[in-house]
Short mmCIF file of C-alpha atoms in Angstrom, two decimals:
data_model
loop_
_atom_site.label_atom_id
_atom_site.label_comp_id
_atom_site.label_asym_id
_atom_site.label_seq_id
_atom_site.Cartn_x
_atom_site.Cartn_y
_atom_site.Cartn_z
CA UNK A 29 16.64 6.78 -18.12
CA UNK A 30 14.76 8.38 -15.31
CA UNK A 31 16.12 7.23 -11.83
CA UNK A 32 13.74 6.78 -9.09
CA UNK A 33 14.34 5.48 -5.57
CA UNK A 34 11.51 3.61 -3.02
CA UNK A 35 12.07 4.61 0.36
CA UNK A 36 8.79 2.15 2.52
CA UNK A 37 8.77 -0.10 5.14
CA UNK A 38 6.57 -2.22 3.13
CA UNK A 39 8.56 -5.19 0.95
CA UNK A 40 5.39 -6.00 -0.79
CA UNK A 41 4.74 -1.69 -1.81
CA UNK A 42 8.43 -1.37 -2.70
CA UNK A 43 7.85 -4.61 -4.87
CA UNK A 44 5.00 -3.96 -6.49
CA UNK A 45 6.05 -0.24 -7.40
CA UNK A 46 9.12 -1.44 -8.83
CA UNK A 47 7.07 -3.61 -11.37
CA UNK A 48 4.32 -1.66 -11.68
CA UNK A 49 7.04 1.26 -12.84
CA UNK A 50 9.34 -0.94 -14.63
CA UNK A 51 6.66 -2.34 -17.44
CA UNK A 52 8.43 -0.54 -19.80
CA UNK A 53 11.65 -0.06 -18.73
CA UNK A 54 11.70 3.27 -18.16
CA UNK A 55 13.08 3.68 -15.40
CA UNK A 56 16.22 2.78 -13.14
CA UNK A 57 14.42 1.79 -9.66
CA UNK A 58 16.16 1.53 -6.12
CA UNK A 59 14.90 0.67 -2.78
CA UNK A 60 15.38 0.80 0.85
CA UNK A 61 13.16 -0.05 3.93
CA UNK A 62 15.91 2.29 5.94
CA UNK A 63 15.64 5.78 6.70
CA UNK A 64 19.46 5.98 7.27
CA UNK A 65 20.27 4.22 3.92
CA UNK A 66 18.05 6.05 2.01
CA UNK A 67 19.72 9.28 2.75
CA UNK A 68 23.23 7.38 2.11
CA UNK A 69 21.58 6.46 -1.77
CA UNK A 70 20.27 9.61 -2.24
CA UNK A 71 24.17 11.29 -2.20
CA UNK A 72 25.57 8.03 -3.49
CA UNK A 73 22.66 7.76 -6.42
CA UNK A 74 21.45 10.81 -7.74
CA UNK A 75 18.06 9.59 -8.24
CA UNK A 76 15.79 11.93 -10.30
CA UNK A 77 12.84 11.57 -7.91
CA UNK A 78 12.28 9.76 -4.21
CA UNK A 79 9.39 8.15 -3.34
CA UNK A 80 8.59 7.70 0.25
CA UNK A 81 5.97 6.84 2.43
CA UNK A 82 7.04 8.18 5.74
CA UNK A 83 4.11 7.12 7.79
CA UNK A 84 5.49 3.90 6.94
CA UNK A 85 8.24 4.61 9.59
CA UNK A 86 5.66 6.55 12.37
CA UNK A 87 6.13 3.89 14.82
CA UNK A 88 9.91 4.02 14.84
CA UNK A 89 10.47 7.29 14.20
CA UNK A 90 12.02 8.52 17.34
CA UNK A 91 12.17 12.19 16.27
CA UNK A 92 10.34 14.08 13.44
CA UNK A 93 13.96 15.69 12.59
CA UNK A 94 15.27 12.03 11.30
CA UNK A 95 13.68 13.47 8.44
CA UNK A 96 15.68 16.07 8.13
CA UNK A 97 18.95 14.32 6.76
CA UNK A 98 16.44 12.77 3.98
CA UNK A 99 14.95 16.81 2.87
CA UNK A 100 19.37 17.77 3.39
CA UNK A 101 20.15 15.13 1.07
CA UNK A 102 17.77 15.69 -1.86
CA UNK A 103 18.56 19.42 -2.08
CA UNK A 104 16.85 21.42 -4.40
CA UNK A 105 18.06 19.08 -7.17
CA UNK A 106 16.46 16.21 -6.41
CA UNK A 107 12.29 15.62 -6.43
CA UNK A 108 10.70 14.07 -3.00
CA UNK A 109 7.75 12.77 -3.45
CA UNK A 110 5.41 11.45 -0.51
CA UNK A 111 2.83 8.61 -0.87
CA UNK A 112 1.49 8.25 2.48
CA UNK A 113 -0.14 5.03 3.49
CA UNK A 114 -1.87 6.76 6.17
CA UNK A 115 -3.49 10.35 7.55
CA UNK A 116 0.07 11.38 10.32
CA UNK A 117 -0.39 15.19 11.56
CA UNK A 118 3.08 15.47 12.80
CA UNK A 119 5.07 14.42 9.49
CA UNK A 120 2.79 15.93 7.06
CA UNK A 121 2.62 19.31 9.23
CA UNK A 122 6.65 18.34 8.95
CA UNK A 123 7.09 17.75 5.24
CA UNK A 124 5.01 20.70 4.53
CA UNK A 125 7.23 22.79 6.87
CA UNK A 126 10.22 21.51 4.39
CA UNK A 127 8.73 22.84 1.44
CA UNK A 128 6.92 19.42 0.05
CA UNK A 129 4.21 19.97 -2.22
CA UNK A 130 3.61 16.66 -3.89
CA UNK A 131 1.45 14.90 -0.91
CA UNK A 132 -0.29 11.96 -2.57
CA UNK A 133 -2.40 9.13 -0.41
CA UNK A 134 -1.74 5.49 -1.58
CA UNK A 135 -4.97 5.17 -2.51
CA UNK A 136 -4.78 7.51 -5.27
CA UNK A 137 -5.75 5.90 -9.13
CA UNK A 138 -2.57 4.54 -10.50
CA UNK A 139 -3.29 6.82 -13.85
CA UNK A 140 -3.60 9.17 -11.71
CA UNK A 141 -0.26 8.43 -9.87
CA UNK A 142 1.33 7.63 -13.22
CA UNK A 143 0.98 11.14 -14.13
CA UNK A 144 1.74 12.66 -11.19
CA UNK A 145 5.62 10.49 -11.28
CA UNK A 146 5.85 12.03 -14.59
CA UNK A 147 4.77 15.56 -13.47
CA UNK A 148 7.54 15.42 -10.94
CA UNK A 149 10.35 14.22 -13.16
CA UNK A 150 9.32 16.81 -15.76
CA UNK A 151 9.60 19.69 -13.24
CA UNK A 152 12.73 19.08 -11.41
CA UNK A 153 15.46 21.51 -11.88
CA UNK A 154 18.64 20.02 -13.66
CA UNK A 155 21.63 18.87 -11.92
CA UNK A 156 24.03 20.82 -11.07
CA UNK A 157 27.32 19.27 -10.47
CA UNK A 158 28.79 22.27 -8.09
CA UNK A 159 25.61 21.81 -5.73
CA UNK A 160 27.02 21.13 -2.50
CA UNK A 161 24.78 19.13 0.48
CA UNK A 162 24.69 20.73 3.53
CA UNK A 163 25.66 19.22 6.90
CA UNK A 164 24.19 15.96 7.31
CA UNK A 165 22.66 14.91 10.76
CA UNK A 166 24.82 11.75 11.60
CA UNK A 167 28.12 11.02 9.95
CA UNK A 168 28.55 8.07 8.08
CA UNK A 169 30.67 6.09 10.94
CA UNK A 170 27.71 7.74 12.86
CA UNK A 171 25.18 5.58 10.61
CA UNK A 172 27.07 2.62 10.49
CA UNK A 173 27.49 1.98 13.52
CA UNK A 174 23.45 3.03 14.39
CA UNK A 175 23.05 0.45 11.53
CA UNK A 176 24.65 -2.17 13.48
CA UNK A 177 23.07 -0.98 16.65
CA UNK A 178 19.91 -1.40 15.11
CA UNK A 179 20.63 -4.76 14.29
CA UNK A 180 21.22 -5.55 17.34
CA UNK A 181 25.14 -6.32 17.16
CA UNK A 182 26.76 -5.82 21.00
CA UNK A 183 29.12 -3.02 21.05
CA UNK A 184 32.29 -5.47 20.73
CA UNK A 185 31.64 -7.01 17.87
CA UNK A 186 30.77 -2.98 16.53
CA UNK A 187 34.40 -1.94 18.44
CA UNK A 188 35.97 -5.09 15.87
CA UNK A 189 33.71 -4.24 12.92
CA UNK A 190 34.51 -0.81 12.90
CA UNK A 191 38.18 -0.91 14.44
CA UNK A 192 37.54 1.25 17.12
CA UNK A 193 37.84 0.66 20.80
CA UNK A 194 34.45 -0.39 23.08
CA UNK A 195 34.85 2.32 24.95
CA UNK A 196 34.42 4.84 21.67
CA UNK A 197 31.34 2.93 20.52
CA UNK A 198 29.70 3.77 23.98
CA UNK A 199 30.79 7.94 23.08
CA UNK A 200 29.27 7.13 18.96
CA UNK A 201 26.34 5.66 21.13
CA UNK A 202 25.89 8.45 23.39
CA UNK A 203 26.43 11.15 20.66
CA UNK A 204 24.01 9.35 18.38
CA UNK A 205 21.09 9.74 20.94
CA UNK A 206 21.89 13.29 21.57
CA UNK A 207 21.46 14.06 17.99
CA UNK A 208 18.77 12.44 17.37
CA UNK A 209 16.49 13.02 20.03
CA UNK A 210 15.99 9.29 21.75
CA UNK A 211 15.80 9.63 25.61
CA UNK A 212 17.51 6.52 26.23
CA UNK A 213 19.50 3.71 24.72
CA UNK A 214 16.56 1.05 24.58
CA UNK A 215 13.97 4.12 22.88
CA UNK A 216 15.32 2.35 19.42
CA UNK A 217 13.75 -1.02 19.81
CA UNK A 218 10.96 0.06 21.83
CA UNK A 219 7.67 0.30 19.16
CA UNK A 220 5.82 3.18 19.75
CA UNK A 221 2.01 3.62 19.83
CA UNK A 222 0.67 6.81 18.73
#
């Protein structure tokens, strides 16, 4: 069975593909509306293929390299297919810069699509259980604790969550911005308008 993970912001896309791919049972379907948890599936998973729309995420994507711990985690073992829901200069100019060759637009013919999936699975390489993933962008405590800072949790209850001090979730905070680009510590629930 064919594993295939959904990585859109959409509920209703990420529902719809799921039973539009599972008619027959195919396939083993996972999904995520998270950037940071899809990259923690991918090494935890081992899907066969990824399906993402990141122009889904363009308006809180705070730097074009956040996609870079998605591309590190897929390797060369692991398909990444794009399904954009809309025309984005920057991440396809991106994703082609990464080596992605299966663009598809969300408007394409489900047959169409169909065979595409199929093309994809059919051509990946097979596993290979020595591959090892190259350094990731943010560390897991790193991601965690950007997960709860997403959420909007206050840094106590992340110092209590994560059994560190306050102070140390300030230094995670501070090192998390660095790395990924954001100018300040408000950039991550400010939308922005392209």
């Amino acid at each position: 069975m064919h594993k295939i993970l959904l990585i859109d912001r959409c509920h209703y896309t990420r529902q719809g593909f799921k039973n539009w791919l599972n008619q027959n049972n195919v396939f083993s379907i996972s999904e995520t509306d998270n950037l940071l948890l899809a990259r923690e599936k991918i090494i935890q998973w081992r899907p066969n293929l990824v399906i993402a729309d990141f122009t889904s995420f363009a308006s809180s994507l705070h730097n074009i390299q956040q996609l870079s711990s998605i591309y590190s985690a897929c390797g060369t073992s692991i398909r990444l297919m794009l399904l954009n829901s809309m025309r984005h200069e920057m991440i396809e100019e991106y994703c082609l810069s990464q080596g992605s060759r299966a663009l598809y637009s969300k408007t394409v013919p489900l047959d169409e699509l169909y065979a595409a999936i199929y093309k994809q699975l059919s051509a990946r390489p097979p596993f290979n259980p020595g591959w090892q993933l190259t350094s990731p962008l943010l560390t897991l405590r790193e991601e965690r604790i950007l997960k709860l800072w997403t959420d909007k949790a206050n840094n106590d209850f992340i110092a209590n969550m994560m059994g560190i001090s306050t102070k140390t979730v300030y230094t995670y905070k501070r090192n998390i911005r660095m790395k990924l680009g954001i100018s300040n510590r408000f950039s991550l629930f400010i939308e922005q308008h392209q």
